[in-house]
Amino acid sequence: MNNKKRILVTGGGKGIGEKVIRLLVSKGYETHFTYCRSKASAEKLCREFPNKVFAHYLNMADPNSINTGGFSEIPDWYGIVFNAGVGSASVTGYANNPDTSEDQLDEAMLKINALGPLSLYRRLKPNLIKNNHAKIIFISSVGGGIAAFPGFRYSDGMSKAALSYLAKQIATENTDSGIDVFTLCPGATETSMFKASTLNKLSPSERALFVQKLPKRRLIQPEEIAHWVAKLLEPESTVLHGCVIDASAGLGIRPSHMD
């Protein structure tokens, strides 16, 4: 019998998700994760951690993919980390063709970042309620989840705000259950998504100036966000149930740093 606590991380093939997986494995969790386009990275992780890490294909923009995913048949998730998401630039990678309209990109953004997590939660909810014990962590963003910033696609902030609201609604419905719900809102984190939306547009000197203007004068590292995800999976995190946590090193309380 497997007595390990099982965790599901959506979007775990790279970036914050990958760092979360590596940390959770080191702490003894049986870690499952989903991937959409990063199949090679997913397979590599599974080879690196045989019988400890398990990958599942999932397209957050496709309800059929959510409803037929094998992970939904696992009855006893200890924790679910909703991490799969796209940003203002990375959403273009999900376009069907180069002529995809702005409206279609906005629709994809809302499906992946907000409607997909809603559908997945509905799919997993019966077992979560039955077991009456789980840690659910939604990874949103300081942009939309905490504050607003100019220069990003409108649907980016909208979708992240919607995700934060979804987490609040689920938390409200579980104040008397054994299910704990949290929202974590990272700031300027050195991931491929933030590079695509912001950093790749800058010259080396512009990037240096940009970083110097950030709170603490540095980029957040994915490992730092993974650290707090792991902390929220601990029993003591119950006192933070319902919290929307600003993990931006101060950017959320002083958005002018991004001007």
mmCIF file of N, CA and C in Angstrom, residues 23-128:
data_model
loop_
_atom_site.group_PDB
_atom_site.id
_atom_site.type_symbol
_atom_site.label_atom_id
_atom_site.label_comp_id
_atom_site.label_asym_id
_atom_site.label_seq_id
_atom_site.Cartn_x
_atom_site.Cartn_y
_atom_site.Cartn_z
ATOM 1 N N LEU A 23 11.171 20.076 -5.479
ATOM 2 C CA LEU A 23 11.169 20.276 -4.030
ATOM 3 C C LEU A 23 10.259 19.269 -3.339
ATOM 4 N N LEU A 24 9.083 19.028 -3.920
ATOM 5 C CA LEU A 24 8.144 18.100 -3.285
ATOM 6 C C LEU A 24 8.684 16.680 -3.276
ATOM 7 N N VAL A 25 9.364 16.297 -4.342
ATOM 8 C CA VAL A 25 9.984 14.960 -4.372
ATOM 9 C C VAL A 25 11.009 14.841 -3.255
ATOM 10 N N SER A 26 11.798 15.880 -3.052
ATOM 11 C CA SER A 26 12.820 15.847 -1.999
ATOM 12 C C SER A 26 12.204 15.738 -0.610
ATOM 13 N N LYS A 27 10.925 16.135 -0.496
ATOM 14 C CA LYS A 27 10.229 16.070 0.791
ATOM 15 C C LYS A 27 9.397 14.799 0.934
ATOM 16 N N GLY A 28 9.492 13.908 -0.059
ATOM 17 C CA GLY A 28 8.859 12.608 0.059
ATOM 18 C C GLY A 28 7.452 12.495 -0.492
ATOM 19 N N TYR A 29 6.961 13.516 -1.174
ATOM 20 C CA TYR A 29 5.627 13.434 -1.769
ATOM 21 C C TYR A 29 5.655 12.605 -3.055
ATOM 22 N N GLU A 30 4.572 11.907 -3.325
ATOM 23 C CA GLU A 30 4.364 11.317 -4.648
ATOM 24 C C GLU A 30 3.769 12.434 -5.505
ATOM 25 N N THR A 31 4.481 12.841 -6.513
ATOM 26 C CA THR A 31 4.115 14.051 -7.250
ATOM 27 C C THR A 31 3.672 13.734 -8.673
ATOM 28 N N HIS A 32 2.458 14.145 -8.983
ATOM 29 C CA HIS A 32 1.907 14.033 -10.321
ATOM 30 C C HIS A 32 1.840 15.435 -10.911
ATOM 31 N N PHE A 33 2.051 15.540 -12.208
ATOM 32 C CA PHE A 33 1.943 16.858 -12.825
ATOM 33 C C PHE A 33 1.385 16.733 -14.225
ATOM 34 N N THR A 34 0.878 17.850 -14.715
ATOM 35 C CA THR A 34 0.337 17.870 -16.066
ATOM 36 C C THR A 34 1.229 18.703 -16.975
ATOM 37 N N TYR A 35 1.154 18.384 -18.258
ATOM 38 C CA TYR A 35 1.889 19.148 -19.268
ATOM 39 C C TYR A 35 0.991 19.263 -20.487
ATOM 40 N N CYS A 36 1.270 20.239 -21.313
ATOM 41 C CA CYS A 36 0.523 20.387 -22.556
ATOM 42 C C CYS A 36 1.469 20.311 -23.754
ATOM 43 N N ARG A 37 2.403 21.255 -23.821
ATOM 44 C CA ARG A 37 3.309 21.295 -24.983
ATOM 45 C C ARG A 37 4.723 20.843 -24.645
ATOM 46 N N SER A 38 5.023 20.681 -23.374
ATOM 47 C CA SER A 38 6.404 20.353 -22.968
ATOM 48 C C SER A 38 6.549 18.865 -22.667
ATOM 49 N N LYS A 39 6.193 18.036 -23.653
ATOM 50 C CA LYS A 39 6.239 16.585 -23.450
ATOM 51 C C LYS A 39 7.649 16.088 -23.165
ATOM 52 N N ALA A 40 8.628 16.595 -23.884
ATOM 53 C CA ALA A 40 10.011 16.136 -23.686
ATOM 54 C C ALA A 40 10.487 16.433 -22.268
ATOM 55 N N SER A 41 10.197 17.627 -21.775
ATOM 56 C CA SER A 41 10.587 17.991 -20.409
ATOM 57 C C SER A 41 9.875 17.113 -19.396
ATOM 58 N N ALA A 42 8.601 16.807 -19.675
ATOM 59 C CA ALA A 42 7.821 15.968 -18.765
ATOM 60 C C ALA A 42 8.416 14.565 -18.689
ATOM 61 N N GLU A 43 8.741 14.017 -19.827
ATOM 62 C CA GLU A 43 9.311 12.668 -19.842
ATOM 63 C C GLU A 43 10.670 12.633 -19.155
ATOM 64 N N LYS A 44 11.441 13.690 -19.319
ATOM 65 C CA LYS A 44 12.748 13.761 -18.680
ATOM 66 C C LYS A 44 12.614 13.768 -17.155
ATOM 67 N N LEU A 45 11.637 14.520 -16.640
ATOM 68 C CA LEU A 45 11.420 14.557 -15.195
ATOM 69 C C LEU A 45 11.029 13.184 -14.660
ATOM 70 N N CYS A 46 10.162 12.497 -15.396
ATOM 71 C CA CYS A 46 9.730 11.168 -14.959
ATOM 72 C C CYS A 46 10.894 10.175 -14.954
ATOM 73 N N ARG A 47 11.774 10.286 -15.942
ATOM 74 C CA ARG A 47 12.954 9.409 -15.966
ATOM 75 C C ARG A 47 13.900 9.718 -14.815
ATOM 76 N N GLU A 48 13.982 10.987 -14.458
ATOM 77 C CA GLU A 48 14.882 11.399 -13.379
ATOM 78 C C GLU A 48 14.381 10.918 -12.027
ATOM 79 N N PHE A 49 13.065 10.827 -11.873
ATOM 80 C CA PHE A 49 12.478 10.413 -10.586
ATOM 81 C C PHE A 49 11.496 9.267 -10.806
ATOM 82 N N PRO A 50 11.991 8.084 -11.175
ATOM 83 C CA PRO A 50 11.089 6.952 -11.443
ATOM 84 C C PRO A 50 10.295 6.548 -10.210
ATOM 85 N N ASN A 51 9.016 6.287 -10.427
ATOM 86 C CA ASN A 51 8.096 5.861 -9.363
ATOM 87 C C ASN A 51 7.875 6.928 -8.289
ATOM 88 N N LYS A 52 8.311 8.132 -8.576
ATOM 89 C CA LYS A 52 8.085 9.251 -7.652
ATOM 90 C C LYS A 52 7.355 10.404 -8.331
ATOM 91 N N VAL A 53 7.580 10.536 -9.638
ATOM 92 C CA VAL A 53 6.975 11.605 -10.419
ATOM 93 C C VAL A 53 6.216 10.984 -11.595
ATOM 94 N N PHE A 54 5.000 11.477 -11.833
ATOM 95 C CA PHE A 54 4.151 10.921 -12.878
ATOM 96 C C PHE A 54 3.550 12.060 -13.695
ATOM 97 N N ALA A 55 3.623 11.949 -15.010
ATOM 98 C CA ALA A 55 3.155 13.013 -15.895
ATOM 99 C C ALA A 55 1.832 12.630 -16.555
ATOM 100 N N HIS A 56 0.975 13.624 -16.743
ATOM 101 C CA HIS A 56 -0.324 13.442 -17.386
ATOM 102 C C HIS A 56 -0.530 14.565 -18.397
ATOM 103 N N TYR A 57 -0.964 14.217 -19.592
ATOM 104 C CA TYR A 57 -1.261 15.247 -20.581
ATOM 105 C C TYR A 57 -2.544 15.988 -20.187
ATOM 106 N N LEU A 58 -2.525 17.316 -20.323
ATOM 107 C CA LEU A 58 -3.712 18.111 -20.042
ATOM 108 C C LEU A 58 -3.656 19.413 -20.831
ATOM 109 N N ASN A 59 -4.717 19.688 -21.554
ATOM 110 C CA ASN A 59 -4.880 20.966 -22.235
ATOM 111 C C ASN A 59 -5.945 21.745 -21.479
ATOM 112 N N MET A 60 -5.532 22.746 -20.727
ATOM 113 C CA MET A 60 -6.450 23.507 -19.887
ATOM 114 C C MET A 60 -7.525 24.243 -20.694
ATOM 115 N N ALA A 61 -7.281 24.454 -21.977
ATOM 116 C CA ALA A 61 -8.251 25.156 -22.813
ATOM 117 C C ALA A 61 -9.301 24.223 -23.399
ATOM 118 N N ASP A 62 -9.164 22.931 -23.126
ATOM 119 C CA ASP A 62 -10.043 21.930 -23.733
ATOM 120 C C ASP A 62 -10.805 21.169 -22.641
ATOM 121 N N PRO A 63 -12.101 21.429 -22.473
ATOM 122 C CA PRO A 63 -12.882 20.729 -21.438
ATOM 123 C C PRO A 63 -12.825 19.215 -21.563
ATOM 124 N N ASN A 64 -12.763 18.698 -22.792
ATOM 125 C CA ASN A 64 -12.703 17.248 -22.975
ATOM 126 C C ASN A 64 -11.421 16.677 -22.398
ATOM 127 N N SER A 65 -10.309 17.411 -22.559
ATOM 128 C CA SER A 65 -9.033 16.973 -21.995
ATOM 129 C C SER A 65 -9.114 16.931 -20.473
ATOM 130 N N ILE A 66 -9.788 17.907 -19.895
ATOM 131 C CA ILE A 66 -9.942 17.951 -18.434
ATOM 132 C C ILE A 66 -10.805 16.794 -17.949
ATOM 133 N N ASN A 67 -11.878 16.527 -18.660
ATOM 134 C CA ASN A 67 -12.826 15.504 -18.216
ATOM 135 C C ASN A 67 -12.324 14.083 -18.414
ATOM 136 N N THR A 68 -11.362 13.894 -19.312
ATOM 137 C CA THR A 68 -10.889 12.535 -19.596
ATOM 138 C C THR A 68 -9.488 12.272 -19.044
ATOM 139 N N GLY A 69 -8.885 13.245 -18.384
ATOM 140 C CA GLY A 69 -7.535 13.074 -17.854
ATOM 141 C C GLY A 69 -7.467 11.965 -16.810
ATOM 142 N N GLY A 70 -6.467 11.096 -16.912
ATOM 143 C CA GLY A 70 -6.341 9.980 -15.997
ATOM 144 C C GLY A 70 -6.164 10.390 -14.549
ATOM 145 N N PHE A 71 -5.584 11.562 -14.314
ATOM 146 C CA PHE A 71 -5.350 12.030 -12.948
ATOM 147 C C PHE A 71 -6.661 12.208 -12.181
ATOM 148 N N SER A 72 -7.753 12.433 -12.909
ATOM 149 C CA SER A 72 -9.036 12.669 -12.237
ATOM 150 C C SER A 72 -9.592 11.405 -11.595
ATOM 151 N N GLU A 73 -9.035 10.257 -11.953
ATOM 152 C CA GLU A 73 -9.499 8.993 -11.381
ATOM 153 C C GLU A 73 -8.798 8.668 -10.061
ATOM 154 N N ILE A 74 -7.739 9.403 -9.739
ATOM 155 C CA ILE A 74 -7.038 9.163 -8.477
ATOM 156 C C ILE A 74 -7.871 9.756 -7.346
ATOM 157 N N PRO A 75 -8.269 8.963 -6.360
ATOM 158 C CA PRO A 75 -9.270 9.415 -5.388
ATOM 159 C C PRO A 75 -8.746 10.198 -4.191
ATOM 160 N N ASP A 76 -7.451 10.201 -3.978
ATOM 161 C CA ASP A 76 -6.978 10.708 -2.687
ATOM 162 C C ASP A 76 -5.858 11.737 -2.829
ATOM 163 N N TRP A 77 -6.142 12.845 -3.477
ATOM 164 C CA TRP A 77 -5.135 13.906 -3.559
ATOM 165 C C TRP A 77 -4.991 14.587 -2.210
ATOM 166 N N TYR A 78 -3.751 14.692 -1.750
ATOM 167 C CA TYR A 78 -3.486 15.458 -0.528
ATOM 168 C C TYR A 78 -3.395 16.948 -0.851
ATOM 169 N N GLY A 79 -2.865 17.264 -2.038
ATOM 170 C CA GLY A 79 -2.732 18.658 -2.425
ATOM 171 C C GLY A 79 -2.855 18.829 -3.920
ATOM 172 N N ILE A 80 -3.399 19.971 -4.322
ATOM 173 C CA ILE A 80 -3.488 20.321 -5.738
ATOM 174 C C ILE A 80 -2.930 21.718 -5.920
ATOM 175 N N VAL A 81 -1.970 21.851 -6.814
ATOM 176 C CA VAL A 81 -1.350 23.144 -7.103
ATOM 177 C C VAL A 81 -1.755 23.547 -8.514
ATOM 178 N N PHE A 82 -2.617 24.553 -8.607
ATOM 179 C CA PHE A 82 -3.058 25.053 -9.903
ATOM 180 C C PHE A 82 -2.026 26.059 -10.397
ATOM 181 N N ASN A 83 -1.125 25.584 -11.242
ATOM 182 C CA ASN A 83 -0.008 26.407 -11.697
ATOM 183 C C ASN A 83 -0.044 26.693 -13.196
ATOM 184 N N ALA A 84 -0.738 25.860 -13.974
ATOM 185 C CA ALA A 84 -0.741 26.033 -15.425
ATOM 186 C C ALA A 84 -1.328 27.387 -15.798
ATOM 187 N N GLY A 85 -0.600 28.139 -16.589
ATOM 188 C CA GLY A 85 -1.098 29.436 -17.002
ATOM 189 C C GLY A 85 -0.250 30.015 -18.113
ATOM 190 N N VAL A 86 -0.785 31.042 -18.763
ATOM 191 C CA VAL A 86 -0.058 31.733 -19.822
ATOM 192 C C VAL A 86 -0.088 33.227 -19.544
ATOM 193 N N GLY A 87 0.832 33.941 -20.202
ATOM 194 C CA GLY A 87 0.924 35.381 -20.039
ATOM 195 C C GLY A 87 0.678 36.112 -21.341
ATOM 196 N N SER A 88 0.906 37.416 -21.311
ATOM 197 C CA SER A 88 0.595 38.266 -22.459
ATOM 198 C C SER A 88 1.306 37.835 -23.732
ATOM 199 N N ALA A 89 2.525 37.324 -23.602
ATOM 200 C CA ALA A 89 3.271 36.887 -24.781
ATOM 201 C C ALA A 89 3.155 35.388 -25.008
ATOM 202 N N SER A 90 3.232 34.599 -23.940
ATOM 203 C CA SER A 90 3.242 33.143 -24.109
ATOM 204 C C SER A 90 1.921 32.601 -24.629
ATOM 205 N N VAL A 91 0.836 33.349 -24.483
ATOM 206 C CA VAL A 91 -0.451 32.873 -24.987
ATOM 207 C C VAL A 91 -0.427 32.706 -26.503
ATOM 208 N N THR A 92 0.434 33.451 -27.194
ATOM 209 C CA THR A 92 0.489 33.341 -28.656
ATOM 210 C C THR A 92 0.938 31.957 -29.107
ATOM 211 N N GLY A 93 1.641 31.249 -28.251
ATOM 212 C CA GLY A 93 2.066 29.896 -28.589
ATOM 213 C C GLY A 93 0.910 28.922 -28.678
ATOM 214 N N TYR A 94 -0.252 29.319 -28.144
ATOM 215 C CA TYR A 94 -1.427 28.456 -28.181
ATOM 216 C C TYR A 94 -2.380 28.840 -29.307
ATOM 217 N N ALA A 95 -1.954 29.792 -30.130
ATOM 218 C CA ALA A 95 -2.771 30.194 -31.273
ATOM 219 C C ALA A 95 -2.776 29.088 -32.324
ATOM 220 N N ASN A 96 -3.888 28.953 -32.999
ATOM 221 C CA ASN A 96 -4.009 27.904 -34.011
ATOM 222 C C ASN A 96 -3.200 28.217 -35.270
ATOM 223 N N ASN A 97 -3.016 29.503 -35.549
ATOM 224 C CA ASN A 97 -2.259 29.903 -36.732
ATOM 225 C C ASN A 97 -1.787 31.342 -36.548
ATOM 226 N N PRO A 98 -0.862 31.802 -37.383
ATOM 227 C CA PRO A 98 -0.318 33.155 -37.233
ATOM 228 C C PRO A 98 -1.358 34.264 -37.377
ATOM 229 N N ASP A 99 -2.506 33.935 -37.963
ATOM 230 C CA ASP A 99 -3.541 34.939 -38.188
ATOM 231 C C ASP A 99 -4.584 34.969 -37.068
ATOM 232 N N THR A 100 -4.282 34.317 -35.980
ATOM 233 C CA THR A 100 -5.217 34.313 -34.863
ATOM 234 C C THR A 100 -5.503 35.742 -34.412
ATOM 235 N N SER A 101 -6.781 36.049 -34.207
ATOM 236 C CA SER A 101 -7.180 37.405 -33.855
ATOM 237 C C SER A 101 -6.923 37.700 -32.378
ATOM 238 N N GLU A 102 -6.961 38.980 -32.046
ATOM 239 C CA GLU A 102 -6.802 39.382 -30.651
ATOM 240 C C GLU A 102 -7.908 38.782 -29.796
ATOM 241 N N ASP A 103 -9.117 38.735 -30.326
ATOM 242 C CA ASP A 103 -10.228 38.158 -29.571
ATOM 243 C C ASP A 103 -9.988 36.678 -29.280
ATOM 244 N N GLN A 104 -9.419 35.965 -30.238
ATOM 245 C CA GLN A 104 -9.143 34.543 -30.033
ATOM 246 C C GLN A 104 -8.045 34.333 -28.993
ATOM 247 N N LEU A 105 -7.040 35.219 -28.992
ATOM 248 C CA LEU A 105 -5.980 35.127 -27.986
ATOM 249 C C LEU A 105 -6.545 35.421 -26.595
ATOM 250 N N ASP A 106 -7.425 36.412 -26.508
ATOM 251 C CA ASP A 106 -8.049 36.714 -25.225
ATOM 252 C C ASP A 106 -8.877 35.537 -24.725
ATOM 253 N N GLU A 107 -9.586 34.901 -25.649
ATOM 254 C CA GLU A 107 -10.393 33.740 -25.282
ATOM 255 C C GLU A 107 -9.509 32.606 -24.765
ATOM 256 N N ALA A 108 -8.378 32.383 -25.430
ATOM 257 C CA ALA A 108 -7.442 31.344 -24.988
ATOM 258 C C ALA A 108 -6.895 31.674 -23.600
ATOM 259 N N MET A 109 -6.572 32.949 -23.371
ATOM 260 C CA MET A 109 -6.053 33.378 -22.075
ATOM 261 C C MET A 109 -7.044 33.067 -20.954
ATOM 262 N N LEU A 110 -8.300 33.414 -21.176
ATOM 263 C CA LEU A 110 -9.320 33.199 -20.151
ATOM 264 C C LEU A 110 -9.607 31.716 -19.938
ATOM 265 N N LYS A 111 -9.565 30.942 -21.013
ATOM 266 C CA LYS A 111 -9.796 29.500 -20.878
ATOM 267 C C LYS A 111 -8.687 28.843 -20.059
ATOM 268 N N ILE A 112 -7.445 29.140 -20.408
ATOM 269 C CA ILE A 112 -6.313 28.469 -19.753
ATOM 270 C C ILE A 112 -6.135 28.935 -18.314
ATOM 271 N N ASN A 113 -6.241 30.246 -18.095
ATOM 272 C CA ASN A 113 -5.921 30.795 -16.779
ATOM 273 C C ASN A 113 -7.067 30.746 -15.776
ATOM 274 N N ALA A 114 -8.307 30.748 -16.257
ATOM 275 C CA ALA A 114 -9.434 30.840 -15.329
ATOM 276 C C ALA A 114 -10.474 29.738 -15.510
ATOM 277 N N LEU A 115 -10.988 29.582 -16.724
ATOM 278 C CA LEU A 115 -12.037 28.582 -16.934
ATOM 279 C C LEU A 115 -11.508 27.160 -16.804
ATOM 280 N N GLY A 116 -10.272 26.930 -17.237
ATOM 281 C CA GLY A 116 -9.674 25.605 -17.099
ATOM 282 C C GLY A 116 -9.561 25.174 -15.640
ATOM 283 N N PRO A 117 -8.967 26.001 -14.771
ATOM 284 C CA PRO A 117 -8.921 25.650 -13.352
ATOM 285 C C PRO A 117 -10.299 25.437 -12.738
ATOM 286 N N LEU A 118 -11.283 26.245 -13.149
ATOM 287 C CA LEU A 118 -12.648 26.045 -12.658
ATOM 288 C C LEU A 118 -13.173 24.676 -13.048
ATOM 289 N N SER A 119 -12.992 24.292 -14.309
ATOM 290 C CA SER A 119 -13.463 22.988 -14.777
ATOM 291 C C SER A 119 -12.741 21.841 -14.074
ATOM 292 N N LEU A 120 -11.433 22.008 -13.890
ATOM 293 C CA LEU A 120 -10.664 20.956 -13.234
ATOM 294 C C LEU A 120 -11.086 20.806 -11.771
ATOM 295 N N TYR A 121 -11.316 21.928 -11.096
ATOM 296 C CA TYR A 121 -11.772 21.838 -9.705
ATOM 297 C C TYR A 121 -13.110 21.106 -9.638
ATOM 298 N N ARG A 122 -14.023 21.438 -10.526
ATOM 299 C CA ARG A 122 -15.320 20.752 -10.541
ATOM 300 C C ARG A 122 -15.147 19.253 -10.744
ATOM 301 N N ARG A 123 -14.188 18.891 -11.596
ATOM 302 C CA ARG A 123 -13.937 17.479 -11.880
ATOM 303 C C ARG A 123 -13.416 16.751 -10.646
ATOM 304 N N LEU A 124 -12.560 17.414 -9.882
ATOM 305 C CA LEU A 124 -11.932 16.775 -8.723
ATOM 306 C C LEU A 124 -12.726 16.955 -7.431
ATOM 307 N N LYS A 125 -13.660 17.888 -7.439
ATOM 308 C CA LYS A 125 -14.382 18.267 -6.220
ATOM 309 C C LYS A 125 -15.048 17.104 -5.482
ATOM 310 N N PRO A 126 -15.753 16.185 -6.163
ATOM 311 C CA PRO A 126 -16.430 15.110 -5.412
ATOM 312 C C PRO A 126 -15.499 14.323 -4.497
ATOM 313 N N ASN A 127 -14.322 13.948 -5.001
ATOM 314 C CA ASN A 127 -13.388 13.195 -4.164
ATOM 315 C C ASN A 127 -12.787 14.065 -3.063
ATOM 316 N N LEU A 128 -12.554 15.348 -3.375
ATOM 317 C CA LEU A 128 -12.024 16.250 -2.361
ATOM 318 C C LEU A 128 -13.016 16.383 -1.203
#
